[in-house]
Coordinates of C-alpha atoms in Angstrom, one line a residue:
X229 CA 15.6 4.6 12.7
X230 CA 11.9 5.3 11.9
X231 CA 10.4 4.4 8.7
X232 CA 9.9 7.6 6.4
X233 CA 6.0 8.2 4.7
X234 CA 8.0 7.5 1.4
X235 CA 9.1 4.1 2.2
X236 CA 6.2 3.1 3.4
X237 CA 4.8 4.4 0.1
X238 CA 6.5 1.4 -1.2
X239 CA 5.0 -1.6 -2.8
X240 CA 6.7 -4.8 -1.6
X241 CA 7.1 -8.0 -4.5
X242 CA 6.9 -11.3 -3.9
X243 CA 7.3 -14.0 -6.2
X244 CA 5.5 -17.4 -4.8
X245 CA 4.2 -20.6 -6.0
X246 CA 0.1 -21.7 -6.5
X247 CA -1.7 -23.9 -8.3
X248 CA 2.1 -25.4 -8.8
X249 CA 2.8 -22.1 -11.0
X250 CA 4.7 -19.0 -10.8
X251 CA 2.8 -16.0 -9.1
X252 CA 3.8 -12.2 -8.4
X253 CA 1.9 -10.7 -5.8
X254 CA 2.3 -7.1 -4.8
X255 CA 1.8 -5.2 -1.9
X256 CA 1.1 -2.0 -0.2
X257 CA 0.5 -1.8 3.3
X258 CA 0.5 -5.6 5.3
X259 CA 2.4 -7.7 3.9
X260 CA 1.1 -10.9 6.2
X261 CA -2.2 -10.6 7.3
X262 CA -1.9 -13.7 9.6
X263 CA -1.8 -12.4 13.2
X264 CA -2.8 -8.8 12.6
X265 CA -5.8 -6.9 13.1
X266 CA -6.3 -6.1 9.6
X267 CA -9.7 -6.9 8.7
X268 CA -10.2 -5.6 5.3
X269 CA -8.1 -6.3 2.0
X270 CA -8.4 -4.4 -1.0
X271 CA -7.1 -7.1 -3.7
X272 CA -6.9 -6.2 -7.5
X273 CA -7.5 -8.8 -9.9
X274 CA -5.3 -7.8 -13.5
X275 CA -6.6 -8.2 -16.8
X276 CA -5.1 -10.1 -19.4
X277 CA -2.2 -10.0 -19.5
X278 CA -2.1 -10.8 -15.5
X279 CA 1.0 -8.4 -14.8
X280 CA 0.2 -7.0 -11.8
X281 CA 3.2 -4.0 -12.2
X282 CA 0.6 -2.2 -14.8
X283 CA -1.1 -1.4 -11.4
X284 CA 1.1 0.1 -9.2
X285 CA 0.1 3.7 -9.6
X286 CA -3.6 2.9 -9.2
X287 CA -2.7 0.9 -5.9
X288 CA -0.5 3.2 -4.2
X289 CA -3.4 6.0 -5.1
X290 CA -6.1 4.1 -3.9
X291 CA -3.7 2.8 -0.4
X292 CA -3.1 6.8 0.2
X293 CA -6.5 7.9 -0.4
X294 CA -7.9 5.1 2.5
X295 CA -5.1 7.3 4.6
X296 CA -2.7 3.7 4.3
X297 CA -5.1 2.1 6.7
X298 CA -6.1 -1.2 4.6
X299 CA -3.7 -2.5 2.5
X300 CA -4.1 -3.2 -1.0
X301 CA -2.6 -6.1 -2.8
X302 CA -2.4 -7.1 -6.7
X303 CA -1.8 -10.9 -8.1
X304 CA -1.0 -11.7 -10.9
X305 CA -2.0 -14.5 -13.2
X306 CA -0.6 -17.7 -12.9
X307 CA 2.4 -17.7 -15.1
X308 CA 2.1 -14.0 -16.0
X309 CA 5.7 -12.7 -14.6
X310 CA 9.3 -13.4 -15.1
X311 CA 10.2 -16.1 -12.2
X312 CA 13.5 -14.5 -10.0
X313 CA 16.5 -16.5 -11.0
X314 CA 16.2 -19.1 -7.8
X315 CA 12.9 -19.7 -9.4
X316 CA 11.3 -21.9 -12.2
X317 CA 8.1 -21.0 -14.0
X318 CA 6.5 -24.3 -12.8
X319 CA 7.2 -26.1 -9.5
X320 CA 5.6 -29.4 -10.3
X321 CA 4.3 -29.6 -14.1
X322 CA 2.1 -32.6 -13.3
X323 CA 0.1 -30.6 -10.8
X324 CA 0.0 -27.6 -13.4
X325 CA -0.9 -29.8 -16.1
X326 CA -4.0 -31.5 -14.0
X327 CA -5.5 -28.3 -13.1
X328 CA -5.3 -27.0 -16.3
X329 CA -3.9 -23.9 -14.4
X330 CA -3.0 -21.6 -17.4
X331 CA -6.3 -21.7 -18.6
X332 CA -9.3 -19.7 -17.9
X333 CA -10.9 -22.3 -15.8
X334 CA -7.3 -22.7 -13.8
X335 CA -7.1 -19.2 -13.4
X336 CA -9.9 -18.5 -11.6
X337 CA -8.8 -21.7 -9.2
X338 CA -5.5 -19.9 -8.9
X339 CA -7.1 -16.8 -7.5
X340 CA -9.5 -18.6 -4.7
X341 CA -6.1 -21.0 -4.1
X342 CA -4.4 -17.9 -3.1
X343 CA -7.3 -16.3 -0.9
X344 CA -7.5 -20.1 0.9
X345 CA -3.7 -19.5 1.7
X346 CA -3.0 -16.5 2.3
X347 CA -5.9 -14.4 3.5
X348 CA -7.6 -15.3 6.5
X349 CA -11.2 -16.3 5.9
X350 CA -12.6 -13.5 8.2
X351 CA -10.8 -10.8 6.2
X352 CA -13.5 -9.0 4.4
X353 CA -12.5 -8.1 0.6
X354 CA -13.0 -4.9 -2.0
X355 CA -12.1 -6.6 -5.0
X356 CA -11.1 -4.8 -7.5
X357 CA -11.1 -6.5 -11.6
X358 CA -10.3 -5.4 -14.4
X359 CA -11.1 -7.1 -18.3
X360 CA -11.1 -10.5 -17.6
X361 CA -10.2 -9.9 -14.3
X362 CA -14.0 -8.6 -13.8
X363 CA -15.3 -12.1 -15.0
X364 CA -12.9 -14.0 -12.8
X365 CA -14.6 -12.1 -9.5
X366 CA -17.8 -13.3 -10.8
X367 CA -17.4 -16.5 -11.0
X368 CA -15.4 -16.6 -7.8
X369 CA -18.1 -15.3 -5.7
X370 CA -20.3 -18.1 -7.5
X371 CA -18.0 -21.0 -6.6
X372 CA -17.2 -19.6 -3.6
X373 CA -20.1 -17.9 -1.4
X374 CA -18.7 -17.8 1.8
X375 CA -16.3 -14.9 0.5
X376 CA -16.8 -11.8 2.6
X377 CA -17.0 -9.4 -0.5
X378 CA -17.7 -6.5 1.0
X379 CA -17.6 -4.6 -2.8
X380 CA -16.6 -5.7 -6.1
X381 CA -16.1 -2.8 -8.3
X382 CA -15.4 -4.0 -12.0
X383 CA -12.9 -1.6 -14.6
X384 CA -13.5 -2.0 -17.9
X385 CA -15.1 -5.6 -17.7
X386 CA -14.8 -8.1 -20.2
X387 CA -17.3 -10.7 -19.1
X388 CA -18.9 -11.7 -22.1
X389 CA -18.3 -13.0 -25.7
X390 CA -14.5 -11.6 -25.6
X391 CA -13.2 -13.0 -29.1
X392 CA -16.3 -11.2 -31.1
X393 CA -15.4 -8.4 -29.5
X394 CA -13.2 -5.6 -32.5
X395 CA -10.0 -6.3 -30.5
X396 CA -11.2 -9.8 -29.9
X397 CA -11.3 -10.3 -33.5
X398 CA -8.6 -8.7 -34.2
X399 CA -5.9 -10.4 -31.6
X400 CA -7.9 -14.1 -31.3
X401 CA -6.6 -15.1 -34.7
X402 CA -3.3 -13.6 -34.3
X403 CA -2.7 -15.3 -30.7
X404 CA -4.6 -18.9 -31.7
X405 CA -3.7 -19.3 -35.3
X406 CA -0.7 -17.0 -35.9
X407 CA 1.0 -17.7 -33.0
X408 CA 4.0 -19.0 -34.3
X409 CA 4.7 -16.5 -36.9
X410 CA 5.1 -13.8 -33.8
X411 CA 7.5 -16.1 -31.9
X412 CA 10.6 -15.6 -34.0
X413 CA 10.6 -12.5 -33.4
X414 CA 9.7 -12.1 -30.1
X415 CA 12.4 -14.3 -29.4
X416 CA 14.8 -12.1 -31.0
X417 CA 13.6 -9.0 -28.9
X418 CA 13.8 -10.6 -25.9
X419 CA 17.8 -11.3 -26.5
X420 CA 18.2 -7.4 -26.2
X421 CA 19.6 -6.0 -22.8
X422 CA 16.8 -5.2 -20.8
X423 CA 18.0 -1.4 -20.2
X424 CA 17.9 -1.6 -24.8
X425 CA 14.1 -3.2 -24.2
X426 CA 12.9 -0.1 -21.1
X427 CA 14.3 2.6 -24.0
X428 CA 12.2 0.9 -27.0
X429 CA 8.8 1.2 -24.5
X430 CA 9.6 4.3 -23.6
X431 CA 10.7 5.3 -27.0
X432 CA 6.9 3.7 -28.3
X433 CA 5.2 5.4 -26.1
X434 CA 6.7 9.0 -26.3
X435 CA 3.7 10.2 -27.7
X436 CA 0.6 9.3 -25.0
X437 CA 0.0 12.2 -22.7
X438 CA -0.7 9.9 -20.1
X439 CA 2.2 7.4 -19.9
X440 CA 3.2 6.3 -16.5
X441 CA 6.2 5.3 -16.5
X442 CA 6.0 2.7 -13.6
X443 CA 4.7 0.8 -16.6
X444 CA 7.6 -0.2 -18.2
X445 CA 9.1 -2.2 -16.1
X446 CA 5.8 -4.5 -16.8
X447 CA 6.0 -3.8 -20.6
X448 CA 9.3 -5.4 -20.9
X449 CA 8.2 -8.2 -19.2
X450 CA 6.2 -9.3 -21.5
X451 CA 8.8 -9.2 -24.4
X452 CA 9.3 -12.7 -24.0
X453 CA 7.7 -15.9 -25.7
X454 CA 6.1 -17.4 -22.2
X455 CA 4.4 -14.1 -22.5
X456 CA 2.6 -14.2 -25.4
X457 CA 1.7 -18.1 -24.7
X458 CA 0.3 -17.4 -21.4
X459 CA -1.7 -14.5 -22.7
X460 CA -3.2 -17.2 -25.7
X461 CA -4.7 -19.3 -23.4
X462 CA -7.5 -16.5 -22.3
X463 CA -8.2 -15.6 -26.1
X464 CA -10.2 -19.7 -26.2
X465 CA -13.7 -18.8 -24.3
X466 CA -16.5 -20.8 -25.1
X467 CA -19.9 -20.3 -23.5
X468 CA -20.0 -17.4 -21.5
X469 CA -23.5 -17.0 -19.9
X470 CA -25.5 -14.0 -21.1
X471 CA -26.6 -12.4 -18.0
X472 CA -23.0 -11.0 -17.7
X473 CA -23.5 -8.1 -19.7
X474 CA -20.6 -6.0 -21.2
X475 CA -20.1 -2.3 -19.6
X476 CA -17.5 0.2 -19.8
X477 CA -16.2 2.5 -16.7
X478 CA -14.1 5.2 -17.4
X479 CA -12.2 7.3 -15.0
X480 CA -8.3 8.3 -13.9
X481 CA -6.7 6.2 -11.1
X482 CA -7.3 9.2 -8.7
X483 CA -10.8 9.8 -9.7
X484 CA -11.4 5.9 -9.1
X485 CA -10.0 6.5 -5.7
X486 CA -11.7 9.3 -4.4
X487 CA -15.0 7.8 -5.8
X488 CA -14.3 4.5 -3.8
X489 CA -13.4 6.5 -0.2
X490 CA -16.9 8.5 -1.1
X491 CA -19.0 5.8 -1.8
X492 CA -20.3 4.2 1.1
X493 CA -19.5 -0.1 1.3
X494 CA -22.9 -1.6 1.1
X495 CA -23.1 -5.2 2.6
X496 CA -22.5 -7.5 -0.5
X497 CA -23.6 -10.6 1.3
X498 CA -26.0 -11.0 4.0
X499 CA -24.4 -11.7 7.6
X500 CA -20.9 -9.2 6.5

């Protein structure tokens, strides 16, 4: 039986370990890209939180738009996702705790651990950031020049001085310092069924004229304490250099897409 344009459409999810931590990774198009011919990978980088289902709708636009010819994968942060039930949060906590992994610092290792495994080091990259996510490409080309970035393209970056930012100053004491006080009931939330938690979200967000709903499943993932922890850990940034200077890019997921099949893929590096 041939495989329908819908189901190929359709994102596949894996839940995998790196860095000794829980990872989501999810794909349209290639799901292995060992032993194909597929020499360019569009990978998005999330924001913080690292939930890489608040991206689905922008993937699958951006896979159709390239005519489903490259394909386009999302992870997440290390930690950031619910682990399936054969699966713990942490594989071997002495390896997590050594690398620091949660943290910013361990994040960014996270993301070039993943590319060492499981991208071939010919594959040429788009990457794709977003907040946080737009610092993390930064300082993985630094680290790591013999990337083939093709094109970075950064949404809504976040790449300098994030807790004297107004939501910064808003959220860093309430994550840091308050922390505890949101726990209990957090907790209690997360004891709901989960069908009770998808109504609340959808019930919250009744009122934005842009909801996707492919979103929810993500938003009740994060009703959990782990959540909220994980999430802390990127709220602590110390030092960020100054040339990194703060932009913002606003456009719609299709807009973005269009704009990126237009727009010609200048060499980022010299020898690509």
């Amino acid at each position: 039986m041939g495989t329908t344009e819908k189901e190929m459409d359709e994102p596949s999810e894996e839940h995998i370990y790196c860095c000794g931590a829980i990872t989501e990774v999810l794909k349209f198009g290639a799901g292995d890209l060992h032993g194909i011919s597929a020499r360019l990978l569009f990978l998005v980088i999330p924001g913080n939180p690292g939930v890489v289902g608040f991206y689905k709708t922008f993937m699958q636009t951006l896979y159709q738009a390239f005519g489903q010819r490259h394909p386009v994968w999302a992870v997440s942060h290390a930690g950031h996702c619910n682990p399936p039930g054969a699966m713990d949060m942490i594989e071997d906590p002495s390896v997590t705790e050594a690398r620091d992994v949660f943290g910013l610092n361990g994040q960014i290792e996270h993301k070039l651990a993943f590319l060492r495994k499981h991208v071939p080091r010919e594959t040429r990259l788009v990457l794709l950031g977003h907040s946080i996510g737009c610092y993390i490409i930064l300082d993985m080309m630094q680290r790591d020049p013999g990337l083939k970035v093709l094109k970075s393209v950064l949404l809504f970056p976040t790449i300098e001085r994030m807790a004297v930012t107004p939501q910064g100053k808003v959220m860093t004491p309430v994550l840091c310092h308050l922390r505890y006080a949101t726990y209990v009931p957090i907790f209690l939330l997360s004891l709901l069924p989960e069908r009770l938690k998808a109504c609340a979200v959808r019930w919250v967000m009744r009122g934005l004229r842009t909801f996707d709903h492919a979103t929810v499943p993500a938003t009740v993932s994060l009703i959990s304490v782990d959540s909220v922890d994980r999430s802390r850990s990127f709220l602590i940034l110390k030092g960020w250099p100054r040339q990194y200077a703060q932009a913002t890019l606003t456009c719609k997921y299709t807009e973005l897409a269009q704009a990126l099949v237009r727009s010609p893929m200048k060499t980022r590096r010299a020898g690509l």
